[in-house]
Amino acid sequence: MKKMSIKKGDVVVVLSGKDKGKQGAVLEVMPKESKVVVEKVNVVTRHQKARRQGEQSGIVKKEAPIYACKVQRVCPKCNKPTRIGHKVEGDKKVRICKKCGAEI
């Protein structure tokens, strides 16, 4: 398993690609593939067939995974994209913002 500094629920900004500059919350983290799924980013269309009776078929829009290196965590205090640092406080390890030093 690869270590990832981004976790589910974090607000991130996209650094490169067709969705550059967009912000969204992380819906899913895939450490084996080093990918994340971000809401309203990298939206693709799928042609879905109904599998059960009563289920709708048709064209469905959904978020596809993107590489974690293409996104950066947004600090809630300074509201800027930042790298994540770690600090040990007592017996707990916490994530901190590299720009302002606030706890994330």
XYZ file of N, CA, C and O in Angstrom:
416
model
N 0.825 -1.191 0.000
C 0.000 0.000 0.000
C 0.868 1.254 0.000
O 1.801 1.363 0.777
N 0.531 2.190 -0.857
C 1.241 3.454 -0.903
C 0.627 4.413 0.105
O -0.571 4.408 0.334
N 1.475 5.253 0.713
C 0.983 6.257 1.647
C 0.496 7.459 0.864
O 1.156 7.923 -0.059
N -0.685 7.964 1.234
C -1.240 9.131 0.572
C -1.590 10.176 1.622
O -2.137 9.856 2.667
N -1.268 11.430 1.317
C -1.565 12.509 2.259
C -2.976 13.034 2.099
O -3.457 13.771 2.947
N -3.650 12.641 1.025
C -5.021 13.079 0.780
C -5.979 12.004 1.289
O -5.778 10.819 1.038
N -7.010 12.456 2.021
C -7.975 11.529 2.583
C -9.379 11.862 2.106
O -9.626 12.940 1.570
N -10.291 10.931 2.303
C -11.685 11.114 1.906
C -12.271 12.306 2.668
O -12.088 12.431 3.879
N -12.959 13.188 1.939
C -13.573 14.355 2.555
C -12.747 15.624 2.457
O -13.250 16.713 2.698
N -11.451 15.507 2.109
C -10.591 16.680 1.952
C -11.035 17.514 0.753
O -11.472 16.968 -0.256
N -10.907 18.834 0.863
C -11.181 19.720 -0.267
C -9.864 19.911 -1.009
O -8.859 20.284 -0.425
N -9.885 19.616 -2.314
C -8.673 19.697 -3.129
C -8.916 20.571 -4.349
O -10.050 20.814 -4.733
N -7.817 21.046 -4.955
C -7.868 21.811 -6.194
C -7.060 21.045 -7.235
O -6.028 20.450 -6.915
N -7.539 21.026 -8.486
C -6.869 20.310 -9.570
C -5.765 21.201 -10.137
O -6.003 22.373 -10.452
N -4.554 20.656 -10.277
C -3.395 21.423 -10.720
C -3.174 21.398 -12.223
O -2.612 22.338 -12.782
N -3.599 20.318 -12.899
C -3.365 20.226 -14.336
C -4.463 19.419 -15.006
O -5.214 18.707 -14.351
N -4.544 19.568 -16.327
C -5.538 18.833 -17.097
C -6.702 19.705 -17.509
O -6.687 20.928 -17.338
N -7.747 19.071 -18.043
C -8.893 19.823 -18.558
C -9.697 20.502 -17.457
O -10.400 21.476 -17.713
N -9.600 20.019 -16.230
C -10.336 20.587 -15.102
C -9.445 21.434 -14.193
O -9.739 21.607 -13.010
N -8.372 21.986 -14.726
C -7.416 22.768 -13.948
C -8.109 23.934 -13.240
O -8.882 24.666 -13.848
N -7.848 24.064 -11.925
C -8.411 25.154 -11.142
C -9.704 24.817 -10.426
O -10.128 25.553 -9.543
N -10.343 23.705 -10.779
C -11.607 23.329 -10.135
C -11.349 22.777 -8.738
O -10.344 22.099 -8.501
N -12.271 23.066 -7.821
C -12.189 22.565 -6.459
C -13.325 21.594 -6.197
O -14.398 21.717 -6.784
N -13.076 20.652 -5.304
C -14.114 19.708 -4.923
C -13.645 18.822 -3.786
O -12.456 18.752 -3.484
N -14.586 18.155 -3.153
C -14.271 17.243 -2.058
C -13.905 15.871 -2.617
O -14.436 15.443 -3.648
N -13.010 15.183 -1.931
C -12.588 13.849 -2.344
C -13.669 12.853 -1.932
O -14.049 12.777 -0.765
N -14.175 12.095 -2.897
C -15.219 11.106 -2.642
C -14.640 9.729 -2.331
O -15.210 8.970 -1.552
N -13.504 9.406 -2.966
C -12.910 8.078 -2.823
C -11.403 8.175 -3.027
O -10.937 8.956 -3.853
N -10.646 7.387 -2.271
C -9.196 7.342 -2.392
C -8.792 5.914 -2.745
O -9.260 4.965 -2.116
N -7.946 5.779 -3.776
C -7.467 4.460 -4.214
C -5.943 4.419 -4.096
O -5.243 4.754 -5.046
N -5.416 4.021 -2.928
C -3.964 4.060 -2.735
C -3.181 3.094 -3.621
O -2.047 3.385 -3.990
N -3.778 1.966 -4.000
C -3.060 1.001 -4.852
C -2.764 1.575 -6.227
O -1.706 1.316 -6.802
N -3.703 2.366 -6.760
C -3.518 2.976 -8.082
C -3.011 4.411 -7.990
O -2.804 5.051 -9.016
N -2.866 4.965 -6.784
C -2.485 6.369 -6.543
C -3.467 7.321 -7.212
O -3.082 8.299 -7.840
N -4.759 7.040 -7.063
C -5.795 7.859 -7.687
C -6.829 8.292 -6.657
O -6.983 7.657 -5.614
N -7.525 9.390 -6.996
C -8.610 9.886 -6.169
C -9.803 10.229 -7.061
O -9.633 10.547 -8.236
N -11.003 10.173 -6.488
C -12.212 10.587 -7.185
C -12.678 11.869 -6.504
O -12.903 11.882 -5.292
N -12.791 12.954 -7.285
C -13.176 14.263 -6.758
C -14.536 14.629 -7.343
O -14.785 14.431 -8.538
N -15.425 15.193 -6.489
C -16.765 15.523 -6.957
C -16.735 16.648 -7.988
O -16.003 17.615 -7.847
N -17.525 16.478 -9.049
C -17.680 17.428 -10.154
C -16.377 17.703 -10.908
O -16.214 18.744 -11.519
N -15.425 16.756 -10.862
C -14.157 16.864 -11.596
C -13.967 15.592 -12.403
O -14.229 14.498 -11.907
N -13.516 15.721 -13.651
C -13.287 14.599 -14.560
C -14.572 13.794 -14.764
O -14.599 12.578 -14.620
N -15.646 14.497 -15.109
C -16.954 13.869 -15.312
C -16.981 13.222 -16.693
O -16.667 13.860 -17.695
N -17.337 11.942 -16.728
C -17.420 11.186 -17.975
C -18.840 10.665 -18.147
O -19.596 10.576 -17.185
N -19.214 10.352 -19.394
C -20.540 9.797 -19.655
C -20.414 8.297 -19.900
O -19.511 7.841 -20.594
N -21.330 7.560 -19.311
C -21.369 6.111 -19.474
C -22.721 5.722 -20.064
O -23.756 6.251 -19.648
N -22.691 4.790 -20.970
C -23.929 4.225 -21.502
C -24.248 3.012 -20.647
O -23.563 1.996 -20.720
N -25.276 3.154 -19.797
C -25.584 2.121 -18.822
C -26.822 1.340 -19.237
O -27.834 1.917 -19.621
N -26.713 0.022 -19.129
C -27.808 -0.871 -19.456
C -28.523 -1.260 -18.159
O -27.874 -1.465 -17.128
N -29.840 -1.355 -18.187
C -30.607 -1.744 -17.009
C -30.293 -3.196 -16.663
O -30.403 -4.081 -17.511
N -29.912 -3.443 -15.430
C -29.566 -4.801 -14.988
C -30.748 -5.504 -14.326
O -30.873 -6.714 -14.397
N -31.596 -4.745 -13.635
C -32.760 -5.328 -12.967
C -34.028 -4.691 -13.519
O -33.991 -3.613 -14.094
N -35.129 -5.357 -13.272
C -36.405 -4.820 -13.728
C -36.737 -3.563 -12.903
O -36.582 -3.550 -11.689
N -37.137 -2.512 -13.585
C -37.447 -1.257 -12.911
C -36.279 -0.285 -12.874
O -36.459 0.890 -12.569
N -35.073 -0.761 -13.170
C -33.881 0.102 -13.182
C -33.811 0.858 -14.507
O -34.140 0.304 -15.553
N -33.378 2.108 -14.464
C -33.304 2.924 -15.662
C -32.012 2.657 -16.423
O -30.953 2.441 -15.829
N -32.121 2.665 -17.724
C -30.926 2.580 -18.564
C -30.797 3.898 -19.301
O -31.726 4.695 -19.351
N -29.623 4.149 -19.863
C -29.413 5.386 -20.606
C -28.026 5.936 -20.376
O -27.119 5.221 -19.940
N -27.856 7.210 -20.665
C -26.556 7.857 -20.526
C -26.461 8.459 -19.128
O -27.298 9.264 -18.730
N -25.434 8.051 -18.383
C -25.230 8.489 -17.005
C -23.905 9.239 -16.910
O -22.888 8.799 -17.457
N -23.895 10.370 -16.204
C -22.660 11.119 -15.966
C -22.134 10.754 -14.594
O -22.891 10.715 -13.628
N -20.814 10.460 -14.516
C -20.202 10.130 -13.231
C -18.759 10.588 -13.210
O -18.154 10.813 -14.266
N -18.203 10.714 -12.009
C -16.820 11.148 -11.843
C -15.876 9.962 -12.028
O -16.116 8.886 -11.489
N -14.802 10.199 -12.786
C -13.783 9.176 -12.998
C -12.569 9.517 -12.136
O -12.349 10.688 -11.795
N -11.760 8.513 -11.769
C -10.583 8.795 -10.938
C -9.504 9.566 -11.700
O -9.366 9.415 -12.916
N -8.755 10.396 -10.957
C -7.593 11.098 -11.508
C -6.411 10.827 -10.585
O -6.590 10.446 -9.426
N -5.207 11.011 -11.106
C -4.015 10.763 -10.308
C -3.918 11.743 -9.147
O -4.217 12.933 -9.296
N -3.501 11.238 -7.999
C -3.413 12.046 -6.783
C -2.343 13.133 -6.897
O -2.442 14.165 -6.231
N -1.344 12.935 -7.764
C -0.291 13.946 -7.932
C -0.811 15.176 -8.668
O -0.164 16.221 -8.667
N -1.991 15.090 -9.281
C -2.563 16.221 -10.022
C -3.476 17.081 -9.161
O -4.041 18.060 -9.634
N -3.659 16.716 -7.883
C -4.483 17.508 -6.984
C -3.670 17.932 -5.761
O -2.673 17.291 -5.414
N -4.096 19.036 -5.141
C -3.422 19.531 -3.951
C -4.469 19.965 -2.930
O -5.491 20.564 -3.293
N -4.205 19.671 -1.674
C -5.118 19.971 -0.564
C -5.260 21.470 -0.389
O -4.280 22.210 -0.485
N -6.482 21.933 -0.114
C -6.738 23.344 0.151
C -6.837 23.529 1.660
O -7.607 22.837 2.329
N -6.053 24.462 2.199
C -6.050 24.751 3.635
C -7.342 25.471 4.011
O -7.707 26.451 3.361
N -8.056 25.012 5.054
C -9.297 25.680 5.437
C -9.084 27.067 6.045
O -9.963 27.914 5.983
N -7.899 27.328 6.603
C -7.643 28.619 7.247
C -7.230 29.689 6.230
O -7.849 30.747 6.144
N -6.177 29.403 5.434
C -5.686 30.402 4.478
C -6.346 30.269 3.102
O -6.130 31.105 2.236
N -7.129 29.206 2.894
C -7.886 28.970 1.650
C -7.002 28.963 0.408
O -7.378 29.457 -0.643
N -5.789 28.386 0.526
C -4.857 28.276 -0.593
C -4.435 26.819 -0.744
O -4.397 26.078 0.232
N -4.067 26.405 -1.984
C -3.529 25.049 -2.156
C -2.192 24.936 -1.438
O -1.360 25.834 -1.549
N -2.008 23.866 -0.707
C -0.802 23.732 0.096
C -0.338 22.284 0.168
O -1.116 21.357 -0.035
N 0.949 22.133 0.458
C 1.484 20.808 0.745
C 1.141 20.474 2.190
O 0.894 21.355 3.006
N 1.157 19.190 2.511
C 0.779 18.749 3.847
C 2.018 18.299 4.601
O 2.818 17.520 4.093
N 2.177 18.828 5.815
C 3.254 18.411 6.700
C 2.672 17.640 7.871
O 1.456 17.658 8.103
N 3.533 16.975 8.621
C 3.088 16.211 9.785
C 3.806 16.710 11.021
O 4.973 17.085 10.968
N 3.084 16.724 12.140
C 3.622 17.202 13.399
C 3.108 16.282 14.492
O 1.932 15.901 14.482
N 3.980 15.920 15.435
C 3.580 15.044 16.529
C 3.270 15.909 17.747
O 4.129 16.639 18.234
N 2.015 15.864 18.197
C 1.579 16.587 19.386
C 1.189 15.572 20.445
O 0.142 14.943 20.353
N 2.049 15.425 21.443
C 1.804 14.414 22.478
C 1.973 13.031 21.886
O 3.053 12.658 21.438
N 0.893 12.263 21.855
C 0.940 10.927 21.251
C 0.139 10.863 19.959
O -0.093 9.792 19.429
N -0.287 12.045 19.428
C -1.037 12.097 18.187
C -0.207 12.717 17.080
O 0.538 13.660 17.302
N -0.358 12.192 15.874
C 0.285 12.750 14.683
C -0.784 13.505 13.911
O -1.805 12.937 13.545
N -0.554 14.818 13.691
C -1.553 15.645 13.013
C -0.986 16.204 11.723
O 0.226 16.356 11.571
N -1.896 16.517 10.781
C -1.500 17.123 9.509
C -1.533 18.640 9.653
O -2.468 19.177 10.252
N -0.518 19.311 9.092
C -0.463 20.765 9.165
C -0.259 21.361 7.775
O 0.243 20.694 6.870
N -0.657 22.618 7.632
C -0.475 23.372 6.379
C 0.954 23.867 6.340
O 1.463 24.423 7.303
N 1.636 23.675 5.215
C 3.019 24.120 5.062
C 3.122 25.637 4.891
O 4.161 26.218 5.123
N 2.018 26.310 4.468
C 2.055 27.754 4.237
C 1.806 28.544 5.518
O 2.539 29.453 5.840
N 0.723 28.194 6.243
C 0.375 28.991 7.428
C 0.603 28.255 8.741
O 0.541 28.876 9.797
N 0.865 26.959 8.690
C 1.135 26.186 9.911
C -0.107 25.750 10.659
O -0.003 25.181 11.748
N -1.293 25.993 10.114
C -2.542 25.613 10.781
C -2.760 24.103 10.723
O -2.316 23.442 9.782
N -3.446 23.591 11.728
C -3.758 22.160 11.760
C -4.903 21.869 10.786
O -5.894 22.589 10.760
N -4.726 20.820 9.996
C -5.746 20.447 9.003
C -6.596 19.326 9.570
O -6.119 18.372 10.085
